[in-house]
PDB file of C-alpha atoms in Angstrom:
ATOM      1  CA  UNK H 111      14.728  -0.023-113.717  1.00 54.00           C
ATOM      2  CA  UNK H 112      11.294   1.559-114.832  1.00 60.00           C
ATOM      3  CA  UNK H 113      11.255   2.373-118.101  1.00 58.00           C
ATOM      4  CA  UNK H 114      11.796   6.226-118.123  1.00 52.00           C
ATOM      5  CA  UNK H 115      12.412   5.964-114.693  1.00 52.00           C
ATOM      6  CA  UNK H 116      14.029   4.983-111.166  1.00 52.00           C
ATOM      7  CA  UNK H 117      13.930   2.062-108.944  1.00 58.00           C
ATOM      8  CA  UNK H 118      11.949   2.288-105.780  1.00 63.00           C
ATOM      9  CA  UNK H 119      11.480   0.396-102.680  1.00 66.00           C
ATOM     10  CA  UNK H 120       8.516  -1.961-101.263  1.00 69.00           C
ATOM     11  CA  UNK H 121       6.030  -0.186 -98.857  1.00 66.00           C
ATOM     12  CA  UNK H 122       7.693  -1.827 -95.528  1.00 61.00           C
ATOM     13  CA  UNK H 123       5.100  -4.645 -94.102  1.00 54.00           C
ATOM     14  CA  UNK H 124       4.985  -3.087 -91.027  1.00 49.00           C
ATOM     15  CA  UNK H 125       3.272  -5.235 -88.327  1.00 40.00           C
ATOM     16  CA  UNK H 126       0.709  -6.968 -89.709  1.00 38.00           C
ATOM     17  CA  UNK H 127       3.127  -9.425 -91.380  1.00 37.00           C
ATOM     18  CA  UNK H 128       3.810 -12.755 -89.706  1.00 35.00           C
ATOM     19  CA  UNK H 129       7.544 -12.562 -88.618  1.00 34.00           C
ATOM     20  CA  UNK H 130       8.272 -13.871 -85.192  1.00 34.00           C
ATOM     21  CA  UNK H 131       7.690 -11.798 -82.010  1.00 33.00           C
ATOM     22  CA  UNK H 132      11.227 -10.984 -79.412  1.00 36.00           C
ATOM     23  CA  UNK H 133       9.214 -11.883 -76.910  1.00 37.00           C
ATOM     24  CA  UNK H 134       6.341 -13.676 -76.560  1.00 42.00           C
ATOM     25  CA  UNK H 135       3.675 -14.680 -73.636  1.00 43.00           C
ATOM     26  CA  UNK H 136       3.511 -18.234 -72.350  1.00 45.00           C
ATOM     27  CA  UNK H 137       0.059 -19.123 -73.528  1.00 40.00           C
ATOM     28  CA  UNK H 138       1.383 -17.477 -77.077  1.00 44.00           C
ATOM     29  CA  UNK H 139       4.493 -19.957 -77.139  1.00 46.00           C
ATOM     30  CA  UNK H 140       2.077 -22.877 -75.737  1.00 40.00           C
ATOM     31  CA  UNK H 141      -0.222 -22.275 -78.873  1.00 43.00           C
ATOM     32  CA  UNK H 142       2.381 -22.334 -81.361  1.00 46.00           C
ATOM     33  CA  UNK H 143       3.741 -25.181 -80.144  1.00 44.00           C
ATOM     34  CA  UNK H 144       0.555 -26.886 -80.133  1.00 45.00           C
ATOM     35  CA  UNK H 145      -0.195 -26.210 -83.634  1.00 51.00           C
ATOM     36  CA  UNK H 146      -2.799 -23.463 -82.734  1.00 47.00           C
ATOM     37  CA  UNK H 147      -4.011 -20.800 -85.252  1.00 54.00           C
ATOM     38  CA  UNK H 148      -2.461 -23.141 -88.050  1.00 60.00           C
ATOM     39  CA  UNK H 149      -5.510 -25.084 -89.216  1.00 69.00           C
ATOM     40  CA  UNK H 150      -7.479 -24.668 -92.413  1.00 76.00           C
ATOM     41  CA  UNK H 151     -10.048 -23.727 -89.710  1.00 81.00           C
ATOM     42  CA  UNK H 152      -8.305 -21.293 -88.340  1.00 78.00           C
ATOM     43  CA  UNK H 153      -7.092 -19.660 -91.320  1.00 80.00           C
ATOM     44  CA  UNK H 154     -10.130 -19.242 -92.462  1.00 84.00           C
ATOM     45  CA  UNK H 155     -11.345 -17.509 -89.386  1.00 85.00           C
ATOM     46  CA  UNK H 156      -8.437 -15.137 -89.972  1.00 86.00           C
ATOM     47  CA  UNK H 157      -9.297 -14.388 -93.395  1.00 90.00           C
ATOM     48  CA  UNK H 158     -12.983 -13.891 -92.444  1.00 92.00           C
ATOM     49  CA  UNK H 159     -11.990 -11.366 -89.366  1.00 91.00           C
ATOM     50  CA  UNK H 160      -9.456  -9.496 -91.507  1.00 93.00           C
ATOM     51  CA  UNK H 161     -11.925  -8.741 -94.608  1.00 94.00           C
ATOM     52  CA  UNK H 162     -14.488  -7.745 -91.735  1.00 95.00           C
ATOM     53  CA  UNK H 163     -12.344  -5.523 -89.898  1.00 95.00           C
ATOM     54  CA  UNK H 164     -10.882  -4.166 -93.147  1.00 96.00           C
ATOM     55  CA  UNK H 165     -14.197  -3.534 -94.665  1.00 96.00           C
ATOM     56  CA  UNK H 166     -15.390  -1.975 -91.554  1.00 97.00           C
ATOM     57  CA  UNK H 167     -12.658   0.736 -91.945  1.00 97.00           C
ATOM     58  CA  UNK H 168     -12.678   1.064 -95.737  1.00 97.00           C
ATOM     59  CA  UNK H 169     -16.137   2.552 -94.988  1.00 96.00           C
ATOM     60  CA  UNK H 170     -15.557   4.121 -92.279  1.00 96.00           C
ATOM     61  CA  UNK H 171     -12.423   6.209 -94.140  1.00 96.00           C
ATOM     62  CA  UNK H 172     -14.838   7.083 -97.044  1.00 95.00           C
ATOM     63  CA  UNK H 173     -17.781   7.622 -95.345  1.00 94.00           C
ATOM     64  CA  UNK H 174     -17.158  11.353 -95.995  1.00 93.00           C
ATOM     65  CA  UNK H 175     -17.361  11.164 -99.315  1.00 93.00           C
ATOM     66  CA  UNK H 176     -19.915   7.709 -99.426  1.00 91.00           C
ATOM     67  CA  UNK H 177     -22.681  10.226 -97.230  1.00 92.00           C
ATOM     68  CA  UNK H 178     -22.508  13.513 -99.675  1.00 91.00           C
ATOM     69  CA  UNK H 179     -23.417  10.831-102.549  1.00 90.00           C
ATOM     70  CA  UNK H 180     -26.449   9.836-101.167  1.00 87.00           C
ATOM     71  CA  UNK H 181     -27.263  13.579-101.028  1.00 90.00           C
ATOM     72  CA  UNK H 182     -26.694  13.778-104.543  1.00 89.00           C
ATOM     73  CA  UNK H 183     -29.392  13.155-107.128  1.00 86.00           C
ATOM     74  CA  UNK H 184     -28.726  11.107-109.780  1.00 84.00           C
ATOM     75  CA  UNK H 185     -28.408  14.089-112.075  1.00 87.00           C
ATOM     76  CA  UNK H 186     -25.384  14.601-114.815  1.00 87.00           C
ATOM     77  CA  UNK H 187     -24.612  18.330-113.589  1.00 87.00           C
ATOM     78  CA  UNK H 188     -23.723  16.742-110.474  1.00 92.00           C
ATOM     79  CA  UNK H 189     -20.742  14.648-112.031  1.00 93.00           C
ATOM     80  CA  UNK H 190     -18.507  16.818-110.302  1.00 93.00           C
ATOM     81  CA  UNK H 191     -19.620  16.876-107.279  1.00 94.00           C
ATOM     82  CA  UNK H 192     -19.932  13.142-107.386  1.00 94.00           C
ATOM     83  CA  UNK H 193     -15.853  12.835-108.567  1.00 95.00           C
ATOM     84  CA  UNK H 194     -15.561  15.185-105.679  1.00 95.00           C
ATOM     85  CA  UNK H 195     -16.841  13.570-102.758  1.00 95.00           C
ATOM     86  CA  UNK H 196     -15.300  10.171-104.171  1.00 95.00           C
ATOM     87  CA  UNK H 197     -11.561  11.239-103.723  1.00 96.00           C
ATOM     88  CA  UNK H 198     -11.254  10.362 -99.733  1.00 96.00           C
ATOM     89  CA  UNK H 199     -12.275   6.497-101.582  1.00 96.00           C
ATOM     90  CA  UNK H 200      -8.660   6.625-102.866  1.00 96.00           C
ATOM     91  CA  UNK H 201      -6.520   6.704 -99.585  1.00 97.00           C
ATOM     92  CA  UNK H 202      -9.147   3.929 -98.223  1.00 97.00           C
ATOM     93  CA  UNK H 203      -9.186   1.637-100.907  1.00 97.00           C
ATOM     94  CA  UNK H 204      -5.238   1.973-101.078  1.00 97.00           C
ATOM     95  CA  UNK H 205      -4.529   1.592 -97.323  1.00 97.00           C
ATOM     96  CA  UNK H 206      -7.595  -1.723 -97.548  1.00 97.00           C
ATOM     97  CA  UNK H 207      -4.889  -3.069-100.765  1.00 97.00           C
ATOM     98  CA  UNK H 208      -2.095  -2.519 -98.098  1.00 97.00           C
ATOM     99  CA  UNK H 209      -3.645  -4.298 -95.181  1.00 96.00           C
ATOM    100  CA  UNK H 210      -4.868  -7.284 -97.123  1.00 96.00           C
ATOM    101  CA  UNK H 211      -1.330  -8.102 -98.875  1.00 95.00           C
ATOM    102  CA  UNK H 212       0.025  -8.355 -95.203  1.00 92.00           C
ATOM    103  CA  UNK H 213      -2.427 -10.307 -93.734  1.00 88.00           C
ATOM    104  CA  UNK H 214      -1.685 -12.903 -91.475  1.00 77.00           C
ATOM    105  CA  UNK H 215      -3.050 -16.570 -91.689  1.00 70.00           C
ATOM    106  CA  UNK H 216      -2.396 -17.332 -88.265  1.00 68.00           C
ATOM    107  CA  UNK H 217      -5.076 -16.157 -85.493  1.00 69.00           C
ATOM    108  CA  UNK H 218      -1.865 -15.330 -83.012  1.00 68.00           C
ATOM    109  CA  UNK H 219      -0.653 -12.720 -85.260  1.00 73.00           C
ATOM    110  CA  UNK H 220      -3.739 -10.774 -86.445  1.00 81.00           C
ATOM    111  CA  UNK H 221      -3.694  -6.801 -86.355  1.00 89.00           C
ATOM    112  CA  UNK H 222      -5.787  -5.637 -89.869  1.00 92.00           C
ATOM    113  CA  UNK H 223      -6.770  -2.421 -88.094  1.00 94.00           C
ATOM    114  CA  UNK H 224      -3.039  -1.324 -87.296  1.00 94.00           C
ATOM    115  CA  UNK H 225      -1.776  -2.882 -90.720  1.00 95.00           C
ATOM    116  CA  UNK H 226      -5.003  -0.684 -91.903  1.00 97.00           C
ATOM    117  CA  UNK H 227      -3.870   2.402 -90.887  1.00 96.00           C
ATOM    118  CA  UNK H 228      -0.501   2.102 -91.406  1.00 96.00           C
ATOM    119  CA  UNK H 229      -1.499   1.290 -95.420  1.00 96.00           C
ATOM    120  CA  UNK H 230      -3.383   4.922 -94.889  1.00 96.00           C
ATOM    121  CA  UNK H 231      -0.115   6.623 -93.059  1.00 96.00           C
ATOM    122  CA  UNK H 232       2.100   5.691 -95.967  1.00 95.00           C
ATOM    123  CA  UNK H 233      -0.171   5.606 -98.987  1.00 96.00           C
ATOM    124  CA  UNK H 234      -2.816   8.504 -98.748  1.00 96.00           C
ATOM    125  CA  UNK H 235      -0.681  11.227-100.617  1.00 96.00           C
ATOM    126  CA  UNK H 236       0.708   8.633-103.103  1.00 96.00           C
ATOM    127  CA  UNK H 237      -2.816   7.319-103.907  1.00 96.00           C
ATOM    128  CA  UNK H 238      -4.440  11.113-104.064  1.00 97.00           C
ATOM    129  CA  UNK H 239      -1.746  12.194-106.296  1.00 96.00           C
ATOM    130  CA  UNK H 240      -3.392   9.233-109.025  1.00 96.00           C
ATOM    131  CA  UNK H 241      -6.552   9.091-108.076  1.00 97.00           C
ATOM    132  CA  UNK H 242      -7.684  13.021-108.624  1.00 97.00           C
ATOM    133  CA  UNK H 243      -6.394  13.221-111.627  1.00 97.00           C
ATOM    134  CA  UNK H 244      -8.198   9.826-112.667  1.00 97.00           C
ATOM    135  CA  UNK H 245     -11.208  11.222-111.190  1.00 96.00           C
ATOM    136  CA  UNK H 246     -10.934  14.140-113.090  1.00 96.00           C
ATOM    137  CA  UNK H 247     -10.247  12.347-116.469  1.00 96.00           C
ATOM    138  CA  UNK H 248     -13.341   9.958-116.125  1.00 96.00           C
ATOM    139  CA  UNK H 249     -15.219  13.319-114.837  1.00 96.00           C
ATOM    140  CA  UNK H 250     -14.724  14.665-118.174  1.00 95.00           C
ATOM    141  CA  UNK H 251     -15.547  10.964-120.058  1.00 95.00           C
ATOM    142  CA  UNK H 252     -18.862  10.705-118.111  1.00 94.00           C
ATOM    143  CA  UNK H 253     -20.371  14.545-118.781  1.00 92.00           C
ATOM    144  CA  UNK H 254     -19.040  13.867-122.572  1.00 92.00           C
ATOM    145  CA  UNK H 255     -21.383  10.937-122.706  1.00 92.00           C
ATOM    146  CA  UNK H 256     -23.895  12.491-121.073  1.00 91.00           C
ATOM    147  CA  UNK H 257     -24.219  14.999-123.034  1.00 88.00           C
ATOM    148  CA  UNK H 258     -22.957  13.678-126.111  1.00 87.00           C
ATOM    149  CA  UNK H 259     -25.875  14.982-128.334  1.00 84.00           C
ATOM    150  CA  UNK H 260     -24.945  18.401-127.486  1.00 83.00           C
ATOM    151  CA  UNK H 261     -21.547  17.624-128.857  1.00 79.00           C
ATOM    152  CA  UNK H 262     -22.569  17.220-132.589  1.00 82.00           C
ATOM    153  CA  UNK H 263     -20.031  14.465-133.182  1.00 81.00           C
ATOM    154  CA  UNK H 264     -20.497  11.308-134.726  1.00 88.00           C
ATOM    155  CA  UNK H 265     -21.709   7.807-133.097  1.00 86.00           C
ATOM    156  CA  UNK H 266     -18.407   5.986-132.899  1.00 89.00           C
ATOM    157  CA  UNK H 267     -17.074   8.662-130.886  1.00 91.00           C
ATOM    158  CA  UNK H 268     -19.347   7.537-128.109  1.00 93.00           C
ATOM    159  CA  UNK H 269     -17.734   3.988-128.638  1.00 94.00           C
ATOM    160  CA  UNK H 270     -14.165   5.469-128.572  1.00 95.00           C
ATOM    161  CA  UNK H 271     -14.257   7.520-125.455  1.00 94.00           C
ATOM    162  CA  UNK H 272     -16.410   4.551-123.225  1.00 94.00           C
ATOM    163  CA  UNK H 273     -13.571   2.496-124.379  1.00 95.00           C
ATOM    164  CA  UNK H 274     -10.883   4.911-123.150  1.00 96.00           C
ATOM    165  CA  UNK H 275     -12.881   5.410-120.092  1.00 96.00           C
ATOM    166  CA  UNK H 276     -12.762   1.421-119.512  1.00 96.00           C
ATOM    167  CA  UNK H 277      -8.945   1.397-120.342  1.00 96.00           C
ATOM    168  CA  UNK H 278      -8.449   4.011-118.044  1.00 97.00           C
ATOM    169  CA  UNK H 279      -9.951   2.176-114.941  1.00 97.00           C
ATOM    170  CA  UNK H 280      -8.189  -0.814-115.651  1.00 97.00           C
ATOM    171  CA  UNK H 281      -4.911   1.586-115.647  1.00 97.00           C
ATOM    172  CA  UNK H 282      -5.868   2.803-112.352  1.00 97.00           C
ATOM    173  CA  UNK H 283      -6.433  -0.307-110.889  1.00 97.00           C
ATOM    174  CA  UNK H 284      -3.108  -1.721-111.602  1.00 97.00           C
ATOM    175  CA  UNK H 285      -1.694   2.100-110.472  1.00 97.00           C
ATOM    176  CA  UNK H 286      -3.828   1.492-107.297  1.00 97.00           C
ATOM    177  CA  UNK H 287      -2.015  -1.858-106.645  1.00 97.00           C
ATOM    178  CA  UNK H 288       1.595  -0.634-107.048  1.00 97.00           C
ATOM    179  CA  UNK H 289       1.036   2.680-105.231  1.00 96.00           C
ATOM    180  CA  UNK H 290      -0.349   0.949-102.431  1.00 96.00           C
ATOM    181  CA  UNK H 291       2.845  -1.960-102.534  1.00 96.00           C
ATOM    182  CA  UNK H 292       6.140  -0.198-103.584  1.00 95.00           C
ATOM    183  CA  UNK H 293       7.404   3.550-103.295  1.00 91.00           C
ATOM    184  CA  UNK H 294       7.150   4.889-106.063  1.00 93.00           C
ATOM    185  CA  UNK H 295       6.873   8.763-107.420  1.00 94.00           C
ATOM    186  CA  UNK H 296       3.998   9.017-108.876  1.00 95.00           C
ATOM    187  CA  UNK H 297       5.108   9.753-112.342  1.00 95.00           C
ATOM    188  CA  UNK H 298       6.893   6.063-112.335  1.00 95.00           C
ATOM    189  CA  UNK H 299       3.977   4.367-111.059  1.00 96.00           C
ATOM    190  CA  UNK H 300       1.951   6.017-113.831  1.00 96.00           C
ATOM    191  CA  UNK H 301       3.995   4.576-116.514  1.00 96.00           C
ATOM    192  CA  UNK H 302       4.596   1.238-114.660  1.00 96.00           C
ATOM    193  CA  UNK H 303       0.934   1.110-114.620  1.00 96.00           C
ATOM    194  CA  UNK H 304       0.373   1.611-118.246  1.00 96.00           C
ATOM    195  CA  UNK H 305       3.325  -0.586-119.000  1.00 96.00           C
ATOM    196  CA  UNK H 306       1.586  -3.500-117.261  1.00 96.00           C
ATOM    197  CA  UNK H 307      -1.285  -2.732-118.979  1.00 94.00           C
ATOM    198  CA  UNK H 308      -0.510  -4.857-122.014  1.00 92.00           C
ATOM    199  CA  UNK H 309       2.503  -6.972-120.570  1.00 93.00           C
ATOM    200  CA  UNK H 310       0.373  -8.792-118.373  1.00 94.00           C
ATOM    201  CA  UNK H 311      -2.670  -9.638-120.109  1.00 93.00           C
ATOM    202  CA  UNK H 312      -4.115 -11.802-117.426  1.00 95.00           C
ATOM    203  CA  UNK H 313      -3.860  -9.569-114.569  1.00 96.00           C
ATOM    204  CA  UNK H 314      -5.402  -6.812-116.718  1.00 96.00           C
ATOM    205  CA  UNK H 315      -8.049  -9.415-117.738  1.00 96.00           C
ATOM    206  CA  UNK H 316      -9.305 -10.098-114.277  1.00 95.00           C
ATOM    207  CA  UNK H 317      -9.147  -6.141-113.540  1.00 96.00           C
ATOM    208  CA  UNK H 318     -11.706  -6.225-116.298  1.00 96.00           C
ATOM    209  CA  UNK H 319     -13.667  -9.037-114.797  1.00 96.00           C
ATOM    210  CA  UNK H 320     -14.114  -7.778-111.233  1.00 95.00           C
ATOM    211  CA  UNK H 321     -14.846  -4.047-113.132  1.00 95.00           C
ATOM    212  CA  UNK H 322     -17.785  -5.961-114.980  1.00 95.00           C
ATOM    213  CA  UNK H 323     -18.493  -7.865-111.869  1.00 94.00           C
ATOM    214  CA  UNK H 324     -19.007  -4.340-109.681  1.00 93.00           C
ATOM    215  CA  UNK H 325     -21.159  -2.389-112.589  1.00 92.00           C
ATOM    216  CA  UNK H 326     -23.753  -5.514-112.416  1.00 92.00           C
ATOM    217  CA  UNK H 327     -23.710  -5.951-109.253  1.00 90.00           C
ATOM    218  CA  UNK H 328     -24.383  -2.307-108.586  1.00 86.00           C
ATOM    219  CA  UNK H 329     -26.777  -1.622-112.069  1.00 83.00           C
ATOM    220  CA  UNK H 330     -29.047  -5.201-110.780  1.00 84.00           C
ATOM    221  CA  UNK H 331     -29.151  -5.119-107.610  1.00 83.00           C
ATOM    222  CA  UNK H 332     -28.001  -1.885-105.558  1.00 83.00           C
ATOM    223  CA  UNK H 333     -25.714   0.502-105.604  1.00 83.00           C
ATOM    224  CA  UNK H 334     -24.394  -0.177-102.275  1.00 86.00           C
ATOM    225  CA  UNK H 335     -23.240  -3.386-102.896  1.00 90.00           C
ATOM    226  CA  UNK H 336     -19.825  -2.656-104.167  1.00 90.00           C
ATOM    227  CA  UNK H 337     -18.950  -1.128-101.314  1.00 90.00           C
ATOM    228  CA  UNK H 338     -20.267  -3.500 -98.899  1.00 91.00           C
ATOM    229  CA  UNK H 339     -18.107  -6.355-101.029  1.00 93.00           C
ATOM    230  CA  UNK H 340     -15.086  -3.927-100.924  1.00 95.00           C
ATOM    231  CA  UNK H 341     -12.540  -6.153 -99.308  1.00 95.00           C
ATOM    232  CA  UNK H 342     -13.415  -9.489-101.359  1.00 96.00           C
ATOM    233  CA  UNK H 343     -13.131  -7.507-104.437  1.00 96.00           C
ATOM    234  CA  UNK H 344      -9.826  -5.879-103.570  1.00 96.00           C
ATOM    235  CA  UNK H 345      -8.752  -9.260-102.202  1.00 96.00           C
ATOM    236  CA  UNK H 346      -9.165 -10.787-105.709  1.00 96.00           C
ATOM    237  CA  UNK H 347      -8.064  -7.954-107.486  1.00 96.00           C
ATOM    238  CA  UNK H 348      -4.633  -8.706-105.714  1.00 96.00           C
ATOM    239  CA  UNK H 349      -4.731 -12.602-106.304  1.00 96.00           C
ATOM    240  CA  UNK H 350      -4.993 -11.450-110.014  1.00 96.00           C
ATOM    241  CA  UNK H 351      -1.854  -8.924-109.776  1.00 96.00           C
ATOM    242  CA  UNK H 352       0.585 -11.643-108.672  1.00 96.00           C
ATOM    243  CA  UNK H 353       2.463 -11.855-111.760  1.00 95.00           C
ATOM    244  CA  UNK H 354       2.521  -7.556-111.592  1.00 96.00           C
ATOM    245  CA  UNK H 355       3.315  -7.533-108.086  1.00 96.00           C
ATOM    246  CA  UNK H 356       6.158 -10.332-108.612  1.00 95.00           C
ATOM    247  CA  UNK H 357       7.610  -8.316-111.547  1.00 95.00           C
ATOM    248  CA  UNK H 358       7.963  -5.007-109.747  1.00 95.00           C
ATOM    249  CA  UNK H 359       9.209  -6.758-106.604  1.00 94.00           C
ATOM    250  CA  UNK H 360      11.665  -8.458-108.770  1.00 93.00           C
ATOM    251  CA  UNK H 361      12.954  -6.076-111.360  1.00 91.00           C
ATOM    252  CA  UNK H 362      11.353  -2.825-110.397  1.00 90.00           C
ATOM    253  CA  UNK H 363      12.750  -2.336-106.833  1.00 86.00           C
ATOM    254  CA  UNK H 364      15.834  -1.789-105.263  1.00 68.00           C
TER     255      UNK H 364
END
């Protein structure tokens, strides 16, 4: 039971999980039975052509958004048209979470573009319902700090509110996870979020790492990056919400 709240169910894994076909061709049955698609090799072929496809169509879903930034210059009174033209990123980098958790190993059984879209089907309400209000909240953080001279209040109020901004992006990444997993109403994944938060330190902890990981990589090098590195990041940023995922499978659904 979520604390406050109700149980839910697990988004279904649709078809780009690896159960067994009714009916299969011959040359299908001949390479299972040969071993084929099994091999480290192989595998990691899969993996490769999954984060490839699934990268292709994270982009592709937030292009929208992804070309009115580049129109943007890099000026604070744009901060909400920035927040603005990021909210079709939500929906992609939900339906990407979706698509990667069902991956298949096996190069018989690979469909990332269907198990893509599927992730979208089910999860671009749910994810829009977190993400613009996140938006909004960091929206608010960002032109605070920008303008924080105008303010008149002291230093460590600076400190406090880029600390709450960091808190709440590691909040919204384990929301991100569990509204792209499990059916949940919003409301419960909010506080399911925020209750994993602190109870699993680790998971939170490599939020934080692939958070610092992105800012470099996009404050070094370019800004693109991030975005071209999508899928790996969101791949690890599921490795490290086992132990959250596990949990809500176990004790949070039905």
């Amino acid at each position: 039971m979520i604390p406050g709240g109700r149980t839910a169910t697990a988004r279904p894994e649709g078809t780009g999980t690896t159960t067994a076909r009714t009916s299969d061709s011959g040359a299908e049955t001949l390479f299972r039975t040969s071993g084929f698609g099994t091999g480290p090799l192989s595998r990691a072929s899969a993996l490769v052509h999954t984060l490839l496809t699934t990268e292709a169509l994270l982009l592709l879903a937030a292009s929208p958004g992804l070309a009115g930034l580049l129109l943007l210059s890099p000026d604070p009174a744009n901060l909400p048209l920035a927040a603005l033209c990021l909210l079709p990123l939500g929906p992609a980098l939900s339906a990407a979470l979706y698509a990667l958790h069902h991956r298949s190993g096996d190069l018989t059984e690979l469909h990332p573009a269907r198990a893509y879209l599927r992730g979208w089907r089910l999860n671009a309400v749910p994810a829009l319902k977190l993400w613009t209000p996140l938006l909004a909240w960091l929206t608010v953080i960002a032109f605070t700090l920008t303008h924080f001279s105008a303010t008149g209040l002291p230093g460590w109020w600076a400190l406090l509110l880029g600390a709450i901004g960091v808190g709440s992006l590691l909040w919204g990444a384990h929301a991100l996870v569990l509204t792209s997993l499990f059916a949940f109403r919003a409301r419960d994944t909010a506080r399911l979020a925020a209750y994993f938060l602190f109870r699993h330190g680790r998971a939170t902890l490599a939020a934080a790492s692939l958070l610092v990981l992105t800012a470099a990589s996009a404050g070094l090098l370019t800004e693109a990056l991030p975005a071209l590195l999508a899928a790996p990041l969101l791949l690890s940023l599921l490795h490290g919400s086992r132990a959250v995922i596990g949990e809500t499978r176990k004790d949070f659904t039905a």
